[in-house]
Short mmCIF file of C-alpha atoms in Angstrom, two decimals:
data_model
loop_
_atom_site.label_atom_id
_atom_site.label_comp_id
_atom_site.label_asym_id
_atom_site.label_seq_id
_atom_site.Cartn_x
_atom_site.Cartn_y
_atom_site.Cartn_z
CA MET A 92 81.80 105.37 102.29
CA ALA A 93 85.50 104.54 101.97
CA THR A 94 87.02 101.33 103.32
CA GLY A 95 90.24 101.13 105.30
CA LEU A 96 92.25 97.90 105.58
CA SER A 97 95.49 97.58 107.54
CA LEU A 98 98.22 95.01 107.98
CA HIS A 99 100.61 95.15 110.94
CA VAL A 100 103.68 92.90 111.01
CA GLY A 101 105.90 92.63 114.09
CA LEU A 102 108.80 90.19 114.38
CA ASN A 103 110.71 89.69 117.62
CA GLY A 104 112.81 87.04 115.91
CA VAL A 105 113.32 84.99 112.76
CA ASP A 106 113.63 81.30 111.94
CA PRO A 107 117.29 80.41 112.64
CA ALA A 108 117.02 77.45 110.28
CA ARG A 109 116.46 79.92 107.43
CA TYR A 110 119.05 82.47 108.58
CA GLU A 111 122.18 80.36 109.11
CA GLY A 112 121.62 80.04 112.86
CA TRP A 113 120.85 83.74 113.49
CA GLU A 114 117.73 84.22 115.66
CA GLY A 115 117.43 87.99 115.23
CA THR A 116 116.03 88.54 118.72
CA LEU A 117 114.35 91.89 119.35
CA ASN A 118 112.21 93.21 122.21
CA ALA A 119 109.47 95.54 121.07
CA CYS A 120 108.37 94.66 117.54
CA GLU A 121 105.32 92.64 118.51
CA ASN A 122 104.27 95.49 120.82
CA ASP A 123 104.70 97.91 117.91
CA ALA A 124 102.41 95.82 115.71
CA ARG A 125 99.77 95.47 118.42
CA ASP A 126 99.85 99.19 119.20
CA MET A 127 99.60 100.17 115.53
CA ALA A 128 96.70 97.73 115.05
CA ARG A 129 94.95 99.27 118.05
CA LEU A 130 95.46 102.75 116.61
CA ALA A 131 94.12 101.59 113.22
CA ARG A 132 91.03 99.92 114.70
CA THR A 133 90.22 103.07 116.64
CA ALA A 134 90.47 105.00 113.35
CA GLY A 135 87.99 102.60 111.70
CA PHE A 136 90.30 100.21 109.83
CA GLU A 137 89.73 96.48 109.52
CA THR A 138 93.04 95.13 110.83
CA THR A 139 95.21 92.05 110.39
CA THR A 140 98.20 91.44 112.67
CA LEU A 141 101.04 89.00 111.95
CA LEU A 142 103.47 88.34 114.82
CA THR A 143 106.92 86.70 114.60
CA GLY A 144 106.30 83.15 113.29
CA GLU A 145 103.27 84.35 111.32
CA GLY A 146 105.35 87.02 109.57
CA THR A 147 106.32 84.96 106.54
CA VAL A 148 106.57 86.07 102.92
CA ALA A 149 103.56 83.91 102.02
CA ASN A 150 101.38 85.36 104.78
CA VAL A 151 102.33 89.00 104.13
CA THR A 152 101.78 88.73 100.38
CA SER A 153 98.53 86.81 100.85
CA VAL A 154 97.05 89.54 103.06
CA LEU A 155 98.19 92.26 100.64
CA ARG A 156 96.69 90.38 97.65
CA ALA A 157 93.37 90.03 99.45
CA ALA A 158 93.39 93.74 100.29
CA ALA A 159 94.17 94.66 96.67
CA ALA A 160 91.19 92.59 95.54
CA ARG A 161 88.85 94.44 97.92
CA LEU A 162 89.93 98.07 97.84
CA VAL A 163 88.67 100.48 95.18
CA PRO A 164 89.61 104.09 94.33
CA GLY A 165 89.10 106.29 97.37
CA ASP A 166 89.84 103.47 99.83
CA ILE A 167 93.02 103.24 101.91
CA LEU A 168 95.62 100.61 102.84
CA LEU A 169 97.78 101.06 105.95
CA PHE A 170 100.83 98.79 106.19
CA SER A 171 103.16 98.80 109.20
CA TYR A 172 106.27 96.68 109.75
CA SER A 173 108.48 96.43 112.82
CA GLY A 174 111.50 94.17 112.73
CA HIS A 175 114.97 93.91 111.27
CA GLY A 176 115.88 95.61 108.02
CA GLY A 177 118.64 94.59 105.64
CA GLN A 178 120.32 95.46 102.37
CA VAL A 179 121.48 93.33 99.45
CA PRO A 180 123.31 94.33 96.23
CA ASP A 181 120.89 95.28 93.46
CA ALA A 182 121.51 93.20 90.35
CA THR A 183 119.58 95.69 88.19
CA GLY A 184 122.09 98.48 88.83
CA PRO A 185 121.98 102.16 89.84
CA ASP A 186 119.06 103.02 87.56
CA ASP A 187 116.80 101.22 90.05
CA GLU A 188 118.61 102.08 93.31
CA PRO A 189 121.07 105.01 93.38
CA ASP A 190 123.08 103.32 96.15
CA ALA A 191 123.07 100.01 94.19
CA LEU A 192 121.41 98.30 97.17
CA ASP A 193 117.95 96.88 97.63
CA GLU A 194 116.49 97.42 101.07
CA THR A 195 114.78 94.41 102.66
CA LEU A 196 112.27 93.56 105.35
CA VAL A 197 113.70 90.63 107.30
CA LEU A 198 110.63 88.42 107.47
CA HIS A 199 110.50 85.19 109.46
CA ASP A 200 111.50 82.88 106.60
CA ARG A 201 113.53 85.13 104.27
CA GLN A 202 114.37 88.69 103.32
CA PHE A 203 111.59 90.47 101.42
CA LEU A 204 112.95 92.90 98.82
CA ASP A 205 111.66 96.44 98.56
CA ASP A 206 110.95 95.60 94.91
CA GLU A 207 108.63 92.82 96.08
CA LEU A 208 106.74 95.28 98.26
CA GLN A 209 106.49 97.60 95.24
CA GLN A 210 105.06 94.75 93.20
CA ALA A 211 102.44 94.02 95.88
CA PHE A 212 101.43 97.68 95.96
CA ARG A 213 101.14 97.86 92.16
CA ALA A 214 98.28 95.35 92.38
CA PHE A 215 96.09 97.99 94.03
CA ALA A 216 93.68 99.98 91.89
CA GLU A 217 94.72 103.47 90.88
CA GLY A 218 93.25 105.89 93.39
CA VAL A 219 93.70 103.63 96.42
CA ARG A 220 95.66 105.53 99.05
CA ILE A 221 98.63 103.55 100.44
CA VAL A 222 100.45 104.46 103.65
CA ALA A 223 103.49 102.44 104.78
CA LEU A 224 105.15 102.84 108.19
CA LEU A 225 108.43 100.94 108.48
CA ASP A 226 110.18 100.69 111.86
CA CYS A 227 113.37 98.95 110.77
CA CYS A 228 116.91 99.77 109.70
CA HIS A 229 117.75 101.03 106.19
CA SER A 230 114.09 101.92 105.59
CA GLY A 231 114.38 105.39 104.09
CA SER A 232 113.19 104.33 100.63
CA GLY A 233 111.80 100.94 101.56
CA ILE A 234 108.81 101.23 99.26
CA GLU A 235 110.78 102.34 96.17
CA LEU A 236 111.58 101.41 97.59
CA PRO A 237 126.66 103.13 108.20
CA GLY A 238 124.89 105.05 110.87
CA GLY A 239 124.41 104.09 114.49
CA ALA A 240 121.58 103.53 116.92
CA PRO A 241 121.28 105.88 119.88
CA GLU A 242 123.62 105.00 122.74
CA GLU A 243 122.56 102.02 124.88
CA SER A 244 119.93 100.86 122.41
CA THR A 245 119.66 97.83 120.15
CA GLY A 246 119.56 98.45 116.43
CA ARG A 247 117.05 96.71 114.19
CA SER A 248 119.62 95.75 111.58
CA MET A 249 120.74 92.30 110.50
CA PRO A 250 124.41 91.97 111.52
CA GLU A 251 126.82 92.45 108.63
CA PRO A 252 128.39 88.95 108.85
CA TRP A 253 124.99 87.32 108.42
CA GLN A 254 124.04 89.70 105.62
CA ARG A 255 127.16 88.68 103.70
CA ARG A 256 126.72 84.97 104.45
CA LEU A 257 123.04 84.91 103.47
CA TYR A 258 123.66 86.94 100.36
CA GLU A 259 126.35 84.57 99.15
CA ARG A 260 124.08 81.61 99.89
CA ASP A 261 121.06 83.14 98.12
CA ARG A 262 122.82 85.27 95.51
CA SER A 263 121.59 83.42 92.43
CA TYR A 264 117.99 83.37 93.67
CA LEU A 265 118.03 87.05 94.66
CA GLU A 266 119.59 88.23 91.41
CA ASP A 267 117.03 86.28 89.35
CA LEU A 268 114.23 87.68 91.51
CA GLN A 269 115.51 91.25 91.18
CA ARG A 270 115.72 91.00 87.38
CA THR A 271 112.24 89.45 87.15
CA LEU A 272 110.75 92.15 89.35
CA ALA A 273 112.46 94.88 87.31
CA LYS A 274 111.00 93.47 84.08
CA ASP A 275 107.55 93.22 85.66
CA ALA A 276 107.78 96.81 86.85
CA ALA A 277 108.83 98.05 83.41
CA ALA A 278 106.00 96.15 81.73
CA GLY A 279 103.46 97.23 84.32
CA GLY A 280 103.44 100.90 83.34
CA ARG A 281 101.80 102.92 86.10
CA GLY A 282 103.42 102.77 89.49
CA HIS A 283 101.60 102.97 92.78
CA ASP A 284 100.79 106.24 94.52
CA ALA A 285 101.99 105.75 98.07
CA LEU A 286 103.69 107.47 100.95
CA LEU A 287 106.18 106.02 103.38
CA VAL A 288 107.10 107.33 106.79
CA SER A 289 110.17 105.34 107.78
CA ALA A 290 112.14 104.96 110.98
CA CYS A 291 115.40 106.22 109.46
CA GLN A 292 117.37 106.91 106.28
CA ASP A 293 118.71 104.13 104.05
CA ASP A 294 122.19 104.47 105.57
CA GLN A 295 121.01 104.50 109.20
CA VAL A 296 119.82 101.97 111.74
CA ALA A 297 116.66 102.13 113.86
CA ALA A 298 116.63 101.58 117.61
CA ASP A 299 114.66 98.89 119.39
CA GLY A 300 113.34 99.53 122.90
CA ASP A 301 111.83 97.91 125.96
CA VAL A 302 108.21 98.71 125.07
CA ASN A 303 108.25 100.18 121.55
CA GLY A 304 110.85 100.86 118.92
CA ALA A 305 112.17 104.42 119.02
CA PHE A 306 110.26 105.36 115.85
CA THR A 307 106.95 103.74 116.82
CA GLY A 308 107.21 105.20 120.30
CA ALA A 309 107.73 108.69 118.87
CA LEU A 310 104.87 108.18 116.40
CA LEU A 311 102.51 107.21 119.21
CA ARG A 312 103.58 110.22 121.26
CA VAL A 313 102.93 112.58 118.34
CA TRP A 314 99.60 110.91 117.54
CA ASP A 315 98.64 111.39 121.21
CA GLY A 316 95.60 109.13 121.14
CA GLY A 317 94.20 110.97 118.13
CA ALA A 318 94.77 114.53 119.35
CA PHE A 319 97.17 115.26 116.46
CA GLN A 320 95.50 117.43 113.81
CA GLY A 321 98.07 118.08 111.06
CA GLY A 322 98.77 116.35 107.74
CA TYR A 323 101.37 113.71 106.89
CA ARG A 324 104.18 116.22 106.38
CA ALA A 325 103.60 117.74 109.82
CA PHE A 326 103.26 114.25 111.30
CA HIS A 327 106.67 113.26 109.89
CA ARG A 328 108.22 116.55 111.05
CA ASP A 329 106.98 116.15 114.62
CA ILE A 330 108.13 112.50 114.83
CA ARG A 331 111.54 113.50 113.52
CA ARG A 332 111.91 116.15 116.21
CA LEU A 333 111.66 113.47 118.91
CA LEU A 334 114.52 111.36 117.54
CA PRO A 335 118.30 111.97 117.46
CA PRO A 336 120.30 112.83 114.31
CA THR A 337 121.54 109.25 114.17
CA GLN A 338 117.96 108.14 113.41
CA SER A 339 116.23 110.58 111.07
CA PRO A 340 112.78 109.39 109.89
CA ASN A 341 112.11 109.83 106.20
CA LEU A 342 108.98 110.91 104.32
CA TYR A 343 109.18 109.23 100.91
CA LEU A 344 106.65 109.42 98.08
CA THR A 345 106.21 107.13 95.10
CA GLY A 346 104.06 107.86 92.10
CA ASN A 347 102.10 111.08 92.46
CA PRO A 348 100.00 111.09 95.64
CA ALA A 349 97.31 113.76 95.48
CA PRO A 350 97.99 116.91 97.54
CA ASP A 351 94.76 116.43 99.49
CA PHE A 352 96.00 112.96 100.51
CA LEU A 353 99.23 114.41 101.90
CA ASP A 354 97.27 117.13 103.69
CA GLN A 355 94.86 114.68 105.32
CA ARG A 356 95.09 113.95 109.01
CA PRO A 357 96.98 110.63 109.23
CA PHE A 358 94.89 107.46 109.26
CA THR A 359 91.84 109.21 107.80
CA ILE A 360 89.60 106.75 105.97
#
């Protein structure tokens, strides 16, 4: 019998001491994480939830390492993130990212590069199914990893002045990290087989909300307590139909996920 493990990260703020005084306050990200964990438990997953101050790089990578050590071919990992998203220049150039930008998850203590998430996923055995759901700005290829939020909503994007300030502060560290991760990826050979359903495209922002983020709220409506019966492509299509053109969820594949994986009902263990 297959095993399903899931990690749900929801940050309603970040550590201002690590982000040049920016608190990154949001409303619904912790609710998103709790609701996704509840959905996963109902589907049979063993769940871990990290909220705001717990959502550090060390904690996220520790949970993913432990999952990689447990899961074997045929098992499944579900990873969901709700919080701010960011972008930083990619020191490895356009061969890695066509837009020359790395997308980031804005964790509590620092930005987590999409290349770092790739590296964490590469630790999983070949044949482990990986599903990532990212409810943040600039998340269209966040596992490869200027639009606008709908009117009267709050976008889940780090403000541009802080992005510039933090990048200049951390530029040397980030460039060294990007080059190291690129070398590791090149030496590692096989990539991971994973699918991402993201809140928006790389050049868009995702809307926060009072109860759930716009993307997570639409996902929960489509899932309808488990009544949904299609595969991942239909799941993405139906979520997209509930959101405006300014926030277009993306279905993004890395590696070569098997067709029967894509055709499975979402969250099938």
